[in-house]
XYZ file of C-alpha atoms in Angstrom:
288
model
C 204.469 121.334 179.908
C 203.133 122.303 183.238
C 199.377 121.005 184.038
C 196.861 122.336 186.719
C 193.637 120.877 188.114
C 191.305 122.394 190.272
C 188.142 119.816 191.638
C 185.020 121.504 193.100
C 182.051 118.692 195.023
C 178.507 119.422 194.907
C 175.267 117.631 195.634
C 173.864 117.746 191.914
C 173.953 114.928 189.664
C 176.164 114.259 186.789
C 173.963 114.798 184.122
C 172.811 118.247 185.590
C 176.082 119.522 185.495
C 177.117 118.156 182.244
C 174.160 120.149 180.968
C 175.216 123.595 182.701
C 178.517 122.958 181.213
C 177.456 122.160 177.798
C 174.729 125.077 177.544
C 174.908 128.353 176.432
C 172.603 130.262 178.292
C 173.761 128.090 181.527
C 177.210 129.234 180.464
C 176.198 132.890 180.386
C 174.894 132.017 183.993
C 178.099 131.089 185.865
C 180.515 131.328 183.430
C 181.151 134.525 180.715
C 178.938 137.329 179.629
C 178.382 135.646 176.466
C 178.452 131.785 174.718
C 177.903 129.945 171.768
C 177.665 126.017 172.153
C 177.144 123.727 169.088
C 178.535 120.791 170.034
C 177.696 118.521 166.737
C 178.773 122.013 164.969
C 182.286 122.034 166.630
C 181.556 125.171 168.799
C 182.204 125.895 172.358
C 182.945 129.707 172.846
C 182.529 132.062 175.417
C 183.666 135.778 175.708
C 182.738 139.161 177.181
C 183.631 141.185 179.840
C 184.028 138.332 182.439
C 186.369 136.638 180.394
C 190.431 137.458 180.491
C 191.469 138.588 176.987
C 187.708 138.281 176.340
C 187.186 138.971 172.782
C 185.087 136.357 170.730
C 186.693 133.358 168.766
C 189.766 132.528 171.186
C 188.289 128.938 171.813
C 188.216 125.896 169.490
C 186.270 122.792 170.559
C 188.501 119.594 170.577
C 186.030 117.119 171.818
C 183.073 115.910 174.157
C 181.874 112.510 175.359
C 179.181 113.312 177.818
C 180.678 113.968 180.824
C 183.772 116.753 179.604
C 183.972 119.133 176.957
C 187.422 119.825 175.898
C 188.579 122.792 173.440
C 191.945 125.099 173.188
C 191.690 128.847 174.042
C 194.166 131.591 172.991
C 194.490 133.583 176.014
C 197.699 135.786 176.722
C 199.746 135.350 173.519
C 199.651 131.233 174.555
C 197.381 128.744 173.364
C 195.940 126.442 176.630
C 194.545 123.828 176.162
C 191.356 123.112 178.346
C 189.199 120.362 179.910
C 186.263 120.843 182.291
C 184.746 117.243 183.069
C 182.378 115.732 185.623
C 182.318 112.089 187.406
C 181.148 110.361 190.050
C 183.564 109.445 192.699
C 183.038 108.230 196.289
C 179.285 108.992 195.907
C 179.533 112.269 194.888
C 179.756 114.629 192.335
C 182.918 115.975 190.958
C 183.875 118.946 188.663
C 187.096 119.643 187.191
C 188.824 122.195 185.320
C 192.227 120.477 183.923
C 194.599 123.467 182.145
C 197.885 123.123 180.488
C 199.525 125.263 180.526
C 199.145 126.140 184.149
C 201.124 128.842 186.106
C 203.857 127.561 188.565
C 202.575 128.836 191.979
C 204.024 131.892 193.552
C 206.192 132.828 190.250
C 205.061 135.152 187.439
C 203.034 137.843 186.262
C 199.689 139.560 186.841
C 198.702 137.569 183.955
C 199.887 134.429 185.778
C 197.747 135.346 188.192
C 194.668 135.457 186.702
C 195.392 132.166 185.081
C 195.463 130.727 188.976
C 192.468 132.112 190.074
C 189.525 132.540 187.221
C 188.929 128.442 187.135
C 188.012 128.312 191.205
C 185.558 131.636 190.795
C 184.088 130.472 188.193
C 183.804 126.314 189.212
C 182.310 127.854 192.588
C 180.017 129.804 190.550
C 178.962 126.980 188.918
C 178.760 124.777 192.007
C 176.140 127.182 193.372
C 173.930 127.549 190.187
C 173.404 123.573 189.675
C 172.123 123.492 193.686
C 169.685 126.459 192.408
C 171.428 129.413 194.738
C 172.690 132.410 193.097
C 175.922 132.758 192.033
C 178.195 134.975 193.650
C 179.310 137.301 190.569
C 182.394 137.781 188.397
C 185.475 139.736 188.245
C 184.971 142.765 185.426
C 188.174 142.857 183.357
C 186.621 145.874 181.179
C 186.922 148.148 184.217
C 189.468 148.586 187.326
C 186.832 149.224 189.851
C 187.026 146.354 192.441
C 184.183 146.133 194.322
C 181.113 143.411 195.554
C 177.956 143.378 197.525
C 176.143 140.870 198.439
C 173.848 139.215 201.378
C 174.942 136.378 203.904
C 171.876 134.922 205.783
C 173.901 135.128 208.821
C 174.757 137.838 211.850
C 177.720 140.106 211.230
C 179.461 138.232 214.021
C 179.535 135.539 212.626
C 180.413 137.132 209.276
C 183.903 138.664 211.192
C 184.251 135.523 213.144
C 185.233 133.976 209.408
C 187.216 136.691 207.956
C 189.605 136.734 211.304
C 189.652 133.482 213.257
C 192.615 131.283 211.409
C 190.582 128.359 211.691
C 187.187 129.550 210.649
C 189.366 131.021 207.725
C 190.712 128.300 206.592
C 187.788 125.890 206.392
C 185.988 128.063 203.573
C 189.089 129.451 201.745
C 190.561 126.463 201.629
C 194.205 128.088 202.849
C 195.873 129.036 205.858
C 195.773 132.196 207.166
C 197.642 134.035 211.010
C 196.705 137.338 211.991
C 197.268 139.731 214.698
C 193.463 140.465 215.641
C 194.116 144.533 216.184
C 194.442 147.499 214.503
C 198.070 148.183 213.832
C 198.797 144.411 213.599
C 200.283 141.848 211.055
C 198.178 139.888 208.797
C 199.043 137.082 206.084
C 197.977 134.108 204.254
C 200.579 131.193 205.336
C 202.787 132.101 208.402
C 203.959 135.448 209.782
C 207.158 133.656 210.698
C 208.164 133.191 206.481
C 206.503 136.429 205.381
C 208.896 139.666 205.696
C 205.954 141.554 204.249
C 202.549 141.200 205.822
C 199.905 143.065 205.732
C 198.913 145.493 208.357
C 195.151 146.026 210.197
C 193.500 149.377 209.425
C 190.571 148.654 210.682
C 188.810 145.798 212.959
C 185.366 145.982 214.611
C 181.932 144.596 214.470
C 181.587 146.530 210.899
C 184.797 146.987 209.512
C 188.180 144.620 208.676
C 190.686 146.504 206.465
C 194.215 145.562 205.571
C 196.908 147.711 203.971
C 199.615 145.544 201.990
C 203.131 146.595 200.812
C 202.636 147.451 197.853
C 199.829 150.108 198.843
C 197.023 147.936 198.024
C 194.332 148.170 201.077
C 191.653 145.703 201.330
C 188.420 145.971 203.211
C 185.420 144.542 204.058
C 182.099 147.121 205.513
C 179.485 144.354 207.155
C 175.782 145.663 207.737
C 173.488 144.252 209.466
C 169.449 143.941 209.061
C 167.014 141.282 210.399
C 169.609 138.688 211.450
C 171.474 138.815 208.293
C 174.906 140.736 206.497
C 175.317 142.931 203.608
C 179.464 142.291 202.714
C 180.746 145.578 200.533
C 184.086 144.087 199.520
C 186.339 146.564 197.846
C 190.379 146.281 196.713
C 191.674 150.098 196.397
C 195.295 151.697 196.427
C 196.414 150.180 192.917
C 197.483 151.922 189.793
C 194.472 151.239 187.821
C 196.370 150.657 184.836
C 196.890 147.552 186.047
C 194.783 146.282 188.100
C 195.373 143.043 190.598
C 192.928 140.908 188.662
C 194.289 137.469 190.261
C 193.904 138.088 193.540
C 190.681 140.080 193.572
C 189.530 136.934 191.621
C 190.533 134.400 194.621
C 188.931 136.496 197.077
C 185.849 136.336 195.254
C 186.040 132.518 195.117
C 186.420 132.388 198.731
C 183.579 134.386 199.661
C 181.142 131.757 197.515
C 181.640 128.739 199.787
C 181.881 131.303 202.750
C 178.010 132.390 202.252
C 177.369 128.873 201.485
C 179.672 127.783 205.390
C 177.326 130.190 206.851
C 173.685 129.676 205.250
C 173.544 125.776 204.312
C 172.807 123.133 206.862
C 175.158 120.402 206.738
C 177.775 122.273 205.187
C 181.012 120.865 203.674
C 183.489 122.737 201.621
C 183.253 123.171 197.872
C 187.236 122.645 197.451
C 187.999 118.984 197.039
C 191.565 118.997 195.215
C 194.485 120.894 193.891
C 196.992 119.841 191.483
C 199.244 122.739 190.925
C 202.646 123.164 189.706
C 204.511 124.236 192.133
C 202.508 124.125 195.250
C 204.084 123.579 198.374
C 203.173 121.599 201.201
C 200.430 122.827 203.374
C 199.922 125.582 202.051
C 196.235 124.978 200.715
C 194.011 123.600 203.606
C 191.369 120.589 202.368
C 188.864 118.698 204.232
């Protein structure tokens, strides 16, 4: 049975973050719409509109010990087994979310996805509310609209300078990225040389970046600016909204919490600290 692990860093303590992950208004914070925690009871549940099949009573708490929680959760017609610990290593702080069953990368369905994506937005939700910031925001699985706002203390050229230089890219998504910086060119995560099917530039300026992919799907980001800062409207469009692209609006989202934190905190580093994915090839994922 396939396992994944996905390993966020952040400057708070152990026992803060044990607490955030063991409480349920914390929970309801950076995690689901809505939890129930009673540890000594035997009940760790969360649910809502945040959460992928998100009706109430899919989890089942397995154990604790003080620094993880562990419990099972019936999502997708399979039951996963989950683990979302905390340690110090190297002096500092490390989160995990452990998952097995985990989706082999690059292979499967929308649902598969999903599965990929929902531990990082979430884990870099959580990274930001333990530091006292605000989290970024969730993906909405009771409604197809895609779309975010939010504010980035920094100028919108700096803002563009991350979304389309390869190597600003990659330090705060964590992946790498080549483009074709002009309207009408190629775009795609990994190498232009191994993808037949890049994306193409609708739109690059000081205030807009959109890309249209193959499939129809287009992409774009509108940047405003006002007294030194950004306001980001991120929107996904073009997809039949019967099914909508869950998974990978839910990576973008993931990426765009350590990129407000790249651009606002002194002495930045990058959230991401590990991968252990089936299937993931070589240098594919960027880490520092």
């Amino acid at each position: 049975m396939s396992t994944g692990t996905v390993r966020v860093r952040t400057s708070a303590p152990v026992t803060r973050v044990y607490e955030a992950l063991t409480t349920a208004d914390e929970l309801c914070v950076w995690l689901a719409e809505h939890a129930h925690v009673d540890l000594e009871g035997g009940q760790f549940e969360f649910w809502g509109r945040y959460t992928p099949d998100g009706e109430r009573g899919r989890q089942k708490l397995l154990g604790f010990d003080g620094t993880s929680v562990r419990f099972s959760w019936f999502l997708h017609d399979t039951e996963h087994t989950v683990e979302l610990s905390v340690e110090q290593r190297d002096g500092e702080t490390l989160v995990a979310a452990t998952q097995s069953p985990y989706p082999e990368w690059g292979r499967g369905s929308d649902r598969s996805e999903v599965l990929q994506t929902f531990w990082p937005l979430v884990l870099a939700n959580l990274v930001d509310h333990v530091e006292g910031r605000p989290v970024l925001g969730f993906c909405d699985f009771a409604t197809p609209e895609q779309r975010l706002e939010f504010d980035i203390a920094a100028p919108q050229a700096a803002v563009i300078e991350a979304l389309t230089d390869p190597d600003v890219f990659a330090r705060w998504f964590g992946a790498r990225m080549e483009i074709e910086p002009h309207v009408g060119g190629r775009w795609t995560m990994g190498s232009l040389a191994e993808n037949e099917t890049p994306a193409k530039i609708l739109a690059l300026d000081e205030e807009h970046f959109a890309l249209e992919f193959q499939e129809g799907m287009v992409t774009s980001w509108e940047l405003k600016g006002s007294e030194g800062g950004t306001h980001l409207t991120f929107v996904q469009s073009g997809f039949d909204p019967s099914t909508p692209p869950y998974g990978p609006w839910i990576g973008w989202l993931s990426g765009f919490a350590d990129l407000r934190r790249m651009l606002e905190l002194p002495g930045w580093r990058p959230m991401w600290h590990s991968f252990d994915l089936p299937g993931l090839p070589d240098g594919v994922l960027v880490l520092e």
